[in-house]
XYZ file of C-alpha atoms in Angstrom:
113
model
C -23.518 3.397 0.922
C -19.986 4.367 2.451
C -18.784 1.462 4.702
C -15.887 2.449 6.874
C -13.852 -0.071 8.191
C -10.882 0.727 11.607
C -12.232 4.152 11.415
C -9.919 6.185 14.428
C -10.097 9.872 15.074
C -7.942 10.756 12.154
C -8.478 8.320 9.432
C -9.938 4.946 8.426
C -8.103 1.737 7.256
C -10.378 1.227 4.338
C -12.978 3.090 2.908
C -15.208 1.044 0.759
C -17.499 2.570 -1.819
C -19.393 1.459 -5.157
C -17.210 -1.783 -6.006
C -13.594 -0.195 -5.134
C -11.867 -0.659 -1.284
C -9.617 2.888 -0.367
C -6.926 1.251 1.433
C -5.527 3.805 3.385
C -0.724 4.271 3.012
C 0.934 1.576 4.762
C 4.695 1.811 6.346
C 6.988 -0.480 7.553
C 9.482 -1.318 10.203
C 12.934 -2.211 9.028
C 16.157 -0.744 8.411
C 16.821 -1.311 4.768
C 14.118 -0.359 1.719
C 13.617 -3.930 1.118
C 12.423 -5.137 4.842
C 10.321 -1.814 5.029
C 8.656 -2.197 1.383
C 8.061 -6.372 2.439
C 6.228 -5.158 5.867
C 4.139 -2.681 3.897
C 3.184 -5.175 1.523
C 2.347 -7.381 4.285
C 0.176 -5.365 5.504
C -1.682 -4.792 2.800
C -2.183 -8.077 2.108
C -4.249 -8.259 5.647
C -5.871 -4.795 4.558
C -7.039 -6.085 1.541
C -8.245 -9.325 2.960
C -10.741 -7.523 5.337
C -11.693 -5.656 2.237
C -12.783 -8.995 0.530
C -10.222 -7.970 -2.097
C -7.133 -9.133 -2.930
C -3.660 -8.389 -5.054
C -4.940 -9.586 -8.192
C -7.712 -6.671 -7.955
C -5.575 -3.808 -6.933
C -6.792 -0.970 -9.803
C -4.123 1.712 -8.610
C -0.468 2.262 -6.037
C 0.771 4.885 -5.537
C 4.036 4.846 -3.758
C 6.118 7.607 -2.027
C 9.474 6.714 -1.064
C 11.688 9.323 0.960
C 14.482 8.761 -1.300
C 14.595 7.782 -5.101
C 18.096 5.973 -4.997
C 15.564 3.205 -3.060
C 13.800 2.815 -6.549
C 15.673 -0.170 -7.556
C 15.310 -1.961 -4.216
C 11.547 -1.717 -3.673
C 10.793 -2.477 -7.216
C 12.860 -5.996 -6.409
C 9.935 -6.459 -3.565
C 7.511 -4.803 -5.223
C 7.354 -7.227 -8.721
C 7.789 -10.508 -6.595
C 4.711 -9.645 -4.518
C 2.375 -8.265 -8.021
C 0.881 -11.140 -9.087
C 2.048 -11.850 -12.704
C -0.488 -10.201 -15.110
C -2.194 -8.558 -12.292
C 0.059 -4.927 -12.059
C -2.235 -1.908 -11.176
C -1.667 1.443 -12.590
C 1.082 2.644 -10.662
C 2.906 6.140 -9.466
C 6.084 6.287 -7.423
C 7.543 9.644 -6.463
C 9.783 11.145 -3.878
C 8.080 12.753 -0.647
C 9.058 13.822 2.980
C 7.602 10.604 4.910
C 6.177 11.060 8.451
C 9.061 9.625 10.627
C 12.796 10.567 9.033
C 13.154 6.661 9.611
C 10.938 5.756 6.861
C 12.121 4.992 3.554
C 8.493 3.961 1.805
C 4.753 4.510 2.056
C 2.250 2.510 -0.348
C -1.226 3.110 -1.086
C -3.683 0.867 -2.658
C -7.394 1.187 -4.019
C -8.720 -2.378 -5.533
C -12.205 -3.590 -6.348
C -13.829 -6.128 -3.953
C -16.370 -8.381 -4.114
């Protein structure tokens, strides 16, 4: 069964299916890569809560950032927030964001319980 979870016209906030939670891309407000990338992962972190999951069963990111000279300064967010032996499988790649103000969008599938 398919359990849906904030589902709005457009999208849902988590789709849940067979053991892994679809956590659908979070942004952030800020005006530097590092406050925007720390929001998003905040947010997450409440995402995956109501998932019954958590950072230490994230199974896959995948990150877009608007620019790729931000690499360096979400990664410094990024691997303090990853739980230490916990990384997913990861892809980061440049993409147009939604809002020209946004420098980073993250998406995250993990197993729950």
């Amino acid at each position: 069964m398919i359990e849906r979870i904030e589902t709005g016209e457009r999208s849902s906030k988590i789709v849940k299916y067979q053991g892994v939670a679809y956590i659908t891309g979070q942004v952030g407000e800020g005006s530097t890569i590092q406050e925007q990338t720390a929001e998003c992962l905040r947010r997450l972190d409440s995402l995956l809560i109501k998932a019954n999951s958590s950072r230490e069963q994230m199974l896959r990111a995948t990150i877009w950032l608007a620019d790729m000279k931000d690499f360096q300064g979400l990664n410094e967010v990024w691997n303090a927030w990853v739980p230490q032996g916990h990384a997913p499988a990861r892809a980061c790649g440049e993409a147009k964001l939604a809002r020209p103000e946004l420098k980073v969008e993250i998406i995250v599938d993990a197993a729950y319980d």
